[in-house]
Amino acid sequence: QSVGAKGVVTLSSKLMLGLLPPSTSFFKLQLDDSKLGEEIPPDAKSELDLSFAKMERMIMEAIAASTDRVQIFTALKHLVVTGNALLYMGKDGMKMYPVNRYVVERDGNGEVVEIVTKEKVNKELLPELPLPLKAKESVVDEQSEGKDVDIYTCIKLTPKGWMWWQEVQDMRVPGSEGKAPKKKSPFLPLRFVTVDGEDYGRGRVEEFLGDLKSLEALMQALVEGSAAAAKVVFTVSPSSVTKPASLANAGNGAIIQGRPDDIGVIQVGKTADFQTAYQLVNTLEKRLAEAFLIMNVRDSERTTAEEVRMTQMELEQQLGGLFSLLTTEFLIPYLGRKMHILTQSKQIPAIPKGLVKPTIVAGINALGRGQDRDALVQFITTI
């Protein structure tokens, strides 16, 4: 059965559209009101708002032109299933590490202090390591018979910010060192559900593993049972005058010699048992559909648009808790890093520190605005 797969895709798509809406910006650049009148004259606010709007559009265009959405969607699917994913935001684009290719260590407050990633790189692309050539070749050949070698990247948080370097066979790769401010790290380790004191997150699938396993076992029994029930076998009494060969070779509508009483058909006779399993399968599918926010509208002639809208709103409200964590752990660092890259490459002007605060308006905040809109519509309808 593919109920789990459908649930993962549906939930990931909803989170994707909630966090990075395609038509609107997921953030706003706002002037810090406390600075107004002191450092900036009040009449300059409207001009600044216009320039901020232009910068917002430029940042959104840069995101749309990149492959970020593809990698983020993959990361969200990994988050739903395993609860963990690591995004790397380099200058050339984004890369996603699944949980079996990185380790992370967090402190007591859940803040990341160290990350190590592992990836395979073609040995031809490796720079010259500080070793004699023969030694280097023997080390690389010992490690892998193929063309690829394992390369490890270590990222550590220091009092001055993030620092990272790469190693092959315990030797540091020359020129692989890098650093970034604490708030603008290119590595974003994401979690789906946090557990206090744990370095890794938990996935949505883990919370509903019981139902998924039960459904799989029941569906296997139903599929195999149905295959057995669909098999048609005739039996002929050993003492009968009807010959099995005559019966097997007889065409449709043919006349052969024999007694109908001597011929029987084997029946499984498990219809009632199948019905019990089928009812339980339906119950499990309904529970899983609710868990993964798959909208099942009541099938009747009198299903109204209002009922469909209420069902949709109920599903969206369940996303609140998931959005809260992804907003703080993904959207804010993602925006900070994106603006940092665009500022460095001179695609957007540098923003003065302390004057502007980027505010996230997607995710949990979008749900709040959606509820405000519904309340307003109800108010107008009432009037």
Short mmCIF file of C-alpha atoms in Angstrom, two decimals:
data_model
loop_
_atom_site.label_atom_id
_atom_site.label_comp_id
_atom_site.label_asym_id
_atom_site.label_seq_id
_atom_site.Cartn_x
_atom_site.Cartn_y
_atom_site.Cartn_z
CA GLN A 1 0.00 0.00 0.00
CA SER A 2 1.12 3.57 -0.58
CA VAL A 3 -0.86 5.47 2.06
CA GLY A 4 2.37 6.45 3.86
CA ALA A 5 4.03 7.66 0.66
CA LYS A 6 0.99 9.76 -0.27
CA GLY A 7 0.88 11.20 3.26
CA VAL A 8 4.58 12.18 3.15
CA VAL A 9 4.23 13.94 -0.22
CA THR A 10 0.99 15.71 0.82
CA LEU A 11 2.38 16.96 4.15
CA SER A 12 5.71 18.03 2.59
CA SER A 13 3.88 19.94 -0.17
CA LYS A 14 1.67 21.75 2.35
CA LEU A 15 4.69 22.71 4.47
CA MET A 16 6.54 23.85 1.33
CA LEU A 17 3.68 26.09 0.21
CA GLY A 18 3.27 27.42 3.75
CA LEU A 19 6.95 28.24 4.27
CA LEU A 20 7.83 29.47 0.77
CA PRO A 21 4.60 30.62 -0.91
CA PRO A 22 5.12 30.87 -4.70
CA SER A 23 3.21 34.09 -5.34
CA THR A 24 4.09 36.22 -2.31
CA SER A 25 7.17 37.02 -0.25
CA PHE A 26 7.69 34.98 2.93
CA PHE A 27 9.32 37.95 4.73
CA LYS A 28 9.13 41.73 5.04
CA LEU A 29 11.96 44.21 5.56
CA GLN A 30 10.70 46.67 8.13
CA LEU A 31 12.28 49.78 9.58
CA ASP A 32 12.90 49.58 13.31
CA ASP A 33 10.34 52.11 14.66
CA SER A 34 12.55 52.92 17.67
CA LYS A 35 15.14 54.47 15.30
CA LEU A 36 12.54 56.67 13.59
CA GLY A 37 12.94 60.33 14.50
CA GLU A 38 16.35 59.79 16.12
CA GLU A 39 18.58 58.66 13.26
CA ILE A 40 16.05 58.82 10.41
CA PRO A 41 13.65 61.72 9.72
CA PRO A 42 9.98 60.59 9.79
CA ASP A 43 9.31 61.85 6.22
CA ALA A 44 11.96 59.42 4.83
CA LYS A 45 9.97 56.37 6.00
CA SER A 46 7.83 56.07 2.84
CA GLU A 47 10.89 56.26 0.58
CA LEU A 48 12.67 53.62 2.65
CA ASP A 49 9.60 51.34 2.51
CA LEU A 50 9.66 51.57 -1.29
CA SER A 51 13.35 50.66 -1.47
CA PHE A 52 12.77 47.78 0.98
CA ALA A 53 9.93 46.46 -1.22
CA LYS A 54 12.30 46.57 -4.20
CA MET A 55 14.94 44.61 -2.24
CA GLU A 56 12.31 42.04 -1.20
CA ARG A 57 11.43 41.48 -4.87
CA MET A 58 15.12 41.12 -5.78
CA ILE A 59 15.68 38.52 -3.05
CA MET A 60 12.54 36.57 -4.09
CA GLU A 61 13.66 36.66 -7.75
CA ALA A 62 17.07 35.29 -6.73
CA ILE A 63 15.34 32.45 -4.81
CA ALA A 64 13.01 31.71 -7.76
CA ALA A 65 15.98 31.56 -10.17
CA SER A 66 17.91 29.13 -7.96
CA THR A 67 17.25 25.42 -7.29
CA ASP A 68 16.55 26.13 -3.61
CA ARG A 69 12.91 24.99 -3.72
CA VAL A 70 13.86 21.56 -5.10
CA GLN A 71 16.38 20.95 -2.32
CA ILE A 72 14.05 22.36 0.37
CA PHE A 73 11.21 20.06 -0.77
CA THR A 74 13.57 17.05 -0.57
CA ALA A 75 14.66 18.20 2.91
CA LEU A 76 11.02 18.49 4.03
CA LYS A 77 10.30 14.93 2.87
CA HIS A 78 13.32 13.73 4.87
CA LEU A 79 12.08 15.73 7.86
CA VAL A 80 8.62 14.12 7.73
CA VAL A 81 10.11 10.60 7.53
CA THR A 82 13.34 10.74 9.58
CA GLY A 83 12.91 14.02 11.47
CA ASN A 84 16.33 15.34 10.39
CA ALA A 85 17.96 16.99 7.36
CA LEU A 86 20.97 19.24 6.81
CA LEU A 87 20.97 22.02 4.21
CA TYR A 88 24.20 23.56 2.95
CA MET A 89 23.84 27.00 1.35
CA GLY A 90 26.96 27.61 -0.72
CA LYS A 91 27.59 30.46 -3.14
CA ASP A 92 26.87 28.15 -6.08
CA GLY A 93 23.58 26.79 -4.75
CA MET A 94 22.00 24.59 -2.13
CA LYS A 95 22.77 20.98 -1.20
CA MET A 96 20.86 18.58 1.05
CA TYR A 97 22.46 15.97 3.33
CA PRO A 98 20.24 13.10 4.56
CA VAL A 99 20.63 11.94 8.17
CA ASN A 100 22.90 9.00 7.20
CA ARG A 101 25.53 11.41 5.83
CA TYR A 102 26.04 13.77 8.77
CA VAL A 103 26.25 13.91 12.55
CA VAL A 104 25.36 16.86 14.76
CA GLU A 105 25.99 17.77 18.39
CA ARG A 106 23.86 20.23 20.33
CA ASP A 107 24.24 21.80 23.76
CA GLY A 108 21.66 21.65 26.55
CA ASN A 109 19.62 24.48 24.96
CA GLY A 110 19.39 22.72 21.59
CA GLU A 111 21.91 25.06 19.93
CA VAL A 112 24.24 23.38 17.42
CA VAL A 113 27.90 23.29 18.48
CA GLU A 114 29.42 20.87 15.95
CA ILE A 115 28.51 19.18 12.64
CA VAL A 116 30.48 16.61 10.62
CA THR A 117 29.41 15.64 7.08
CA LYS A 118 30.63 12.81 4.86
CA GLU A 119 30.56 12.72 1.07
CA LYS A 120 32.27 10.95 -1.78
CA VAL A 121 34.49 12.96 -4.13
CA ASN A 122 36.38 11.88 -7.25
CA LYS A 123 40.07 11.60 -6.33
CA GLU A 124 41.03 13.45 -9.52
CA LEU A 125 39.31 16.56 -8.10
CA LEU A 126 41.24 16.49 -4.83
CA PRO A 127 43.96 19.11 -4.47
CA GLU A 128 47.52 17.92 -3.82
CA LEU A 129 47.68 16.74 -0.22
CA PRO A 130 50.82 17.58 1.81
CA LEU A 131 52.31 14.09 1.21
CA PRO A 132 54.71 12.52 -1.29
CA LEU A 133 52.76 11.38 -4.38
CA LYS A 134 53.37 7.64 -3.80
CA ALA A 135 52.20 7.86 -0.20
CA LYS A 136 49.10 9.77 -1.28
CA GLU A 137 48.27 7.20 -3.96
CA SER A 138 48.74 4.26 -1.59
CA VAL A 139 46.51 5.91 1.04
CA VAL A 140 43.78 6.65 -1.48
CA ASP A 141 44.01 3.16 -3.04
CA GLU A 142 43.82 1.51 0.37
CA GLN A 143 40.69 3.47 1.16
CA SER A 144 38.77 2.72 -2.04
CA GLU A 145 39.33 0.64 -5.11
CA GLY A 146 37.07 2.88 -7.20
CA LYS A 147 37.53 6.49 -8.26
CA ASP A 148 35.85 8.04 -5.21
CA VAL A 149 37.25 8.84 -1.77
CA ASP A 150 35.43 9.81 1.44
CA ILE A 151 35.83 13.46 2.34
CA TYR A 152 34.75 14.77 5.76
CA THR A 153 33.78 18.35 6.55
CA CYS A 154 33.96 19.48 10.19
CA ILE A 155 31.97 22.58 11.22
CA LYS A 156 32.52 23.98 14.74
CA LEU A 157 31.03 26.88 16.65
CA THR A 158 33.72 29.06 18.26
CA PRO A 159 33.35 32.32 20.25
CA LYS A 160 34.20 34.19 17.00
CA GLY A 161 31.57 32.36 14.90
CA TRP A 162 31.51 29.28 12.70
CA MET A 163 34.69 27.67 11.37
CA TRP A 164 35.00 24.66 9.04
CA TRP A 165 37.59 22.61 7.16
CA GLN A 166 37.76 19.36 5.18
CA GLU A 167 39.78 16.20 5.75
CA VAL A 168 40.66 13.15 3.65
CA GLN A 169 42.22 10.16 5.46
CA ASP A 170 42.88 12.32 8.57
CA MET A 171 44.75 14.91 6.45
CA ARG A 172 43.44 18.44 6.15
CA VAL A 173 42.70 19.50 2.56
CA PRO A 174 44.61 22.72 1.78
CA GLY A 175 42.37 25.71 1.04
CA SER A 176 39.23 24.05 2.43
CA GLU A 177 39.02 26.28 5.51
CA GLY A 178 36.14 28.72 5.88
CA LYS A 179 34.36 30.85 8.44
CA ALA A 180 31.06 32.69 8.86
CA PRO A 181 29.34 34.83 11.53
CA LYS A 182 27.19 32.94 14.05
CA LYS A 183 23.87 34.08 12.54
CA LYS A 184 24.92 33.52 8.90
CA SER A 185 26.14 29.92 8.84
CA PRO A 186 25.79 28.14 5.47
CA PHE A 187 24.89 24.90 7.31
CA LEU A 188 21.27 24.61 8.49
CA PRO A 189 20.57 21.44 10.53
CA LEU A 190 16.77 21.05 10.59
CA ARG A 191 14.54 19.08 12.95
CA PHE A 192 10.86 18.18 12.67
CA VAL A 193 9.91 17.53 16.29
CA THR A 194 12.33 18.49 19.08
CA VAL A 195 12.94 16.31 22.11
CA ASP A 196 14.65 17.95 25.07
CA GLY A 197 18.24 16.81 25.49
CA GLU A 198 18.41 14.97 22.16
CA ASP A 199 20.80 15.99 19.37
CA TYR A 200 18.40 14.82 16.65
CA GLY A 201 14.72 15.42 15.93
CA ARG A 202 11.88 12.91 15.52
CA GLY A 203 9.81 12.50 12.35
CA ARG A 204 6.07 12.48 11.75
CA VAL A 205 6.28 8.87 10.54
CA GLU A 206 7.77 7.77 13.87
CA GLU A 207 4.71 9.11 15.73
CA PHE A 208 2.35 7.02 13.57
CA LEU A 209 4.55 3.96 13.05
CA GLY A 210 2.06 1.63 14.77
CA ASP A 211 -0.74 2.44 12.31
CA LEU A 212 1.61 2.25 9.30
CA LYS A 213 2.90 -1.21 10.32
CA SER A 214 -0.60 -2.52 11.09
CA LEU A 215 -1.90 -1.25 7.74
CA GLU A 216 1.03 -2.85 5.88
CA ALA A 217 0.44 -6.25 7.55
CA LEU A 218 -3.33 -6.16 6.94
CA MET A 219 -2.93 -5.08 3.32
CA GLN A 220 -0.43 -7.89 2.74
CA ALA A 221 -2.92 -10.42 4.15
CA LEU A 222 -5.73 -8.96 2.00
CA VAL A 223 -3.68 -8.91 -1.21
CA GLU A 224 -2.36 -12.44 -0.75
CA GLY A 225 -5.80 -13.71 0.33
CA SER A 226 -7.48 -12.07 -2.66
CA ALA A 227 -4.91 -13.66 -5.00
CA ALA A 228 -5.66 -17.07 -3.47
CA ALA A 229 -9.42 -16.48 -3.69
CA ALA A 230 -9.13 -15.47 -7.35
CA LYS A 231 -7.55 -18.79 -8.31
CA VAL A 232 -10.07 -21.13 -10.03
CA VAL A 233 -9.57 -24.90 -9.51
CA PHE A 234 -12.08 -27.62 -10.56
CA THR A 235 -12.18 -31.00 -8.81
CA VAL A 236 -13.42 -34.22 -10.38
CA SER A 237 -14.43 -37.23 -8.29
CA PRO A 238 -11.95 -40.14 -8.75
CA SER A 239 -14.81 -42.59 -9.39
CA SER A 240 -16.69 -40.39 -11.85
CA VAL A 241 -17.20 -41.06 -15.55
CA THR A 242 -16.27 -37.45 -16.33
CA LYS A 243 -12.71 -37.32 -17.60
CA PRO A 244 -10.58 -34.39 -16.29
CA ALA A 245 -8.96 -34.04 -19.75
CA SER A 246 -12.38 -33.63 -21.40
CA LEU A 247 -13.28 -30.94 -18.88
CA ALA A 248 -9.95 -29.12 -19.34
CA ASN A 249 -10.13 -29.18 -23.14
CA ALA A 250 -13.82 -28.29 -23.43
CA GLY A 251 -14.46 -24.91 -25.02
CA ASN A 252 -17.10 -22.40 -24.00
CA GLY A 253 -20.56 -23.90 -24.64
CA ALA A 254 -19.14 -27.36 -25.48
CA ILE A 255 -21.08 -30.56 -24.72
CA ILE A 256 -19.22 -33.38 -22.95
CA GLN A 257 -20.28 -36.61 -21.22
CA GLY A 258 -20.34 -36.46 -17.44
CA ARG A 259 -22.31 -35.88 -14.26
CA PRO A 260 -22.45 -32.33 -12.78
CA ASP A 261 -22.47 -33.87 -9.24
CA ASP A 262 -18.96 -35.28 -9.82
CA ILE A 263 -17.48 -31.86 -10.58
CA GLY A 264 -16.80 -29.29 -7.86
CA VAL A 265 -15.08 -25.90 -7.59
CA ILE A 266 -12.74 -25.16 -4.66
CA GLN A 267 -13.87 -22.06 -2.77
CA VAL A 268 -11.85 -20.19 -0.15
CA GLY A 269 -14.97 -19.18 1.81
CA LYS A 270 -13.20 -16.41 3.77
CA THR A 271 -15.48 -13.54 2.75
CA ALA A 272 -16.50 -12.71 6.33
CA ASP A 273 -12.85 -12.73 7.50
CA PHE A 274 -11.82 -10.49 4.59
CA GLN A 275 -14.62 -8.08 5.50
CA THR A 276 -13.26 -7.69 9.06
CA ALA A 277 -9.75 -6.96 7.74
CA TYR A 278 -11.13 -4.56 5.12
CA GLN A 279 -13.07 -2.56 7.75
CA LEU A 280 -9.93 -2.24 9.91
CA VAL A 281 -7.90 -1.16 6.84
CA ASN A 282 -10.43 1.62 6.19
CA THR A 283 -10.21 2.78 9.83
CA LEU A 284 -6.38 2.87 9.68
CA GLU A 285 -6.38 4.71 6.34
CA LYS A 286 -8.74 7.36 7.76
CA ARG A 287 -6.53 7.84 10.82
CA LEU A 288 -3.38 8.16 8.71
CA ALA A 289 -5.06 10.57 6.29
CA GLU A 290 -5.88 12.83 9.25
CA ALA A 291 -2.34 12.47 10.63
CA PHE A 292 -0.71 13.51 7.34
CA LEU A 293 -3.34 16.19 6.56
CA ILE A 294 -4.81 14.46 3.49
CA MET A 295 -8.20 16.11 3.00
CA ASN A 296 -11.04 13.59 2.86
CA VAL A 297 -14.29 15.43 2.14
CA ARG A 298 -17.48 13.64 3.17
CA ASP A 299 -18.90 11.92 0.10
CA SER A 300 -22.57 12.89 -0.10
CA GLU A 301 -24.97 14.88 -2.28
CA ARG A 302 -25.29 17.60 0.36
CA THR A 303 -21.59 18.37 0.97
CA THR A 304 -21.40 22.18 0.93
CA ALA A 305 -18.53 24.52 0.09
CA GLU A 306 -18.62 25.74 3.71
CA GLU A 307 -18.06 22.18 4.96
CA VAL A 308 -15.08 21.72 2.62
CA ARG A 309 -13.64 25.08 3.77
CA MET A 310 -14.05 24.16 7.44
CA THR A 311 -12.28 20.81 6.85
CA GLN A 312 -9.43 22.62 5.11
CA MET A 313 -9.15 25.18 7.92
CA GLU A 314 -9.05 22.41 10.53
CA LEU A 315 -6.18 20.73 8.67
CA GLU A 316 -4.25 24.01 8.34
CA GLN A 317 -4.59 24.71 12.06
CA GLN A 318 -2.86 21.38 12.81
CA LEU A 319 0.22 22.73 11.01
CA GLY A 320 0.72 25.44 13.64
CA GLY A 321 3.15 23.49 15.85
CA LEU A 322 5.18 22.24 12.89
CA PHE A 323 5.46 25.74 11.42
CA SER A 324 6.68 27.29 14.67
CA LEU A 325 9.85 25.17 14.77
CA LEU A 326 10.56 25.40 11.02
CA THR A 327 10.13 29.19 11.12
CA THR A 328 12.79 29.62 13.83
CA GLU A 329 15.17 26.84 12.71
CA PHE A 330 14.82 27.19 8.94
CA LEU A 331 13.24 30.40 7.59
CA ILE A 332 15.12 32.92 9.77
CA PRO A 333 18.63 31.40 9.23
CA TYR A 334 17.80 30.76 5.53
CA LEU A 335 16.85 34.40 4.97
CA GLY A 336 19.91 35.63 6.93
CA ARG A 337 22.27 33.50 4.83
CA LYS A 338 20.53 34.37 1.53
CA MET A 339 20.82 38.11 2.22
CA HIS A 340 24.46 37.64 3.26
CA ILE A 341 25.30 35.88 -0.07
CA LEU A 342 23.42 38.45 -2.18
CA THR A 343 25.08 41.36 -0.31
CA GLN A 344 28.54 39.85 -0.81
CA SER A 345 27.96 39.33 -4.53
CA LYS A 346 26.71 42.98 -4.77
CA GLN A 347 23.26 41.88 -6.04
CA ILE A 348 21.55 43.84 -3.25
CA PRO A 349 22.92 46.83 -1.32
CA ALA A 350 24.22 46.27 2.21
CA ILE A 351 21.63 46.93 4.92
CA PRO A 352 22.79 49.07 7.86
CA LYS A 353 22.89 47.08 11.10
CA GLY A 354 20.23 47.86 13.67
CA LEU A 355 18.03 49.93 11.33
CA VAL A 356 16.18 47.15 9.54
CA LYS A 357 14.68 43.98 10.96
CA PRO A 358 13.55 41.25 8.54
CA THR A 359 10.20 39.83 9.71
CA ILE A 360 8.92 36.41 8.63
CA VAL A 361 5.30 36.61 7.44
CA ALA A 362 4.91 33.00 6.21
CA GLY A 363 4.35 29.80 8.18
CA ILE A 364 2.70 30.31 11.56
CA ASN A 365 2.21 34.04 10.89
CA ALA A 366 0.39 33.28 7.63
CA LEU A 367 -1.98 30.99 9.56
CA GLY A 368 -2.70 33.90 11.93
CA ARG A 369 -3.43 36.21 8.99
CA GLY A 370 -5.67 33.54 7.43
CA GLN A 371 -7.72 33.37 10.64
CA ASP A 372 -7.99 37.19 10.69
CA ARG A 373 -9.29 37.11 7.11
CA ASP A 374 -11.90 34.44 7.98
CA ALA A 375 -13.05 36.45 10.99
CA LEU A 376 -13.40 39.55 8.79
CA VAL A 377 -15.39 37.66 6.13
CA GLN A 378 -17.72 36.26 8.81
CA PHE A 379 -18.15 39.76 10.26
CA ILE A 380 -19.10 41.20 6.84
CA THR A 381 -21.47 38.26 6.18
CA THR A 382 -23.15 38.87 9.55
CA ILE A 383 -23.64 42.57 8.74
#
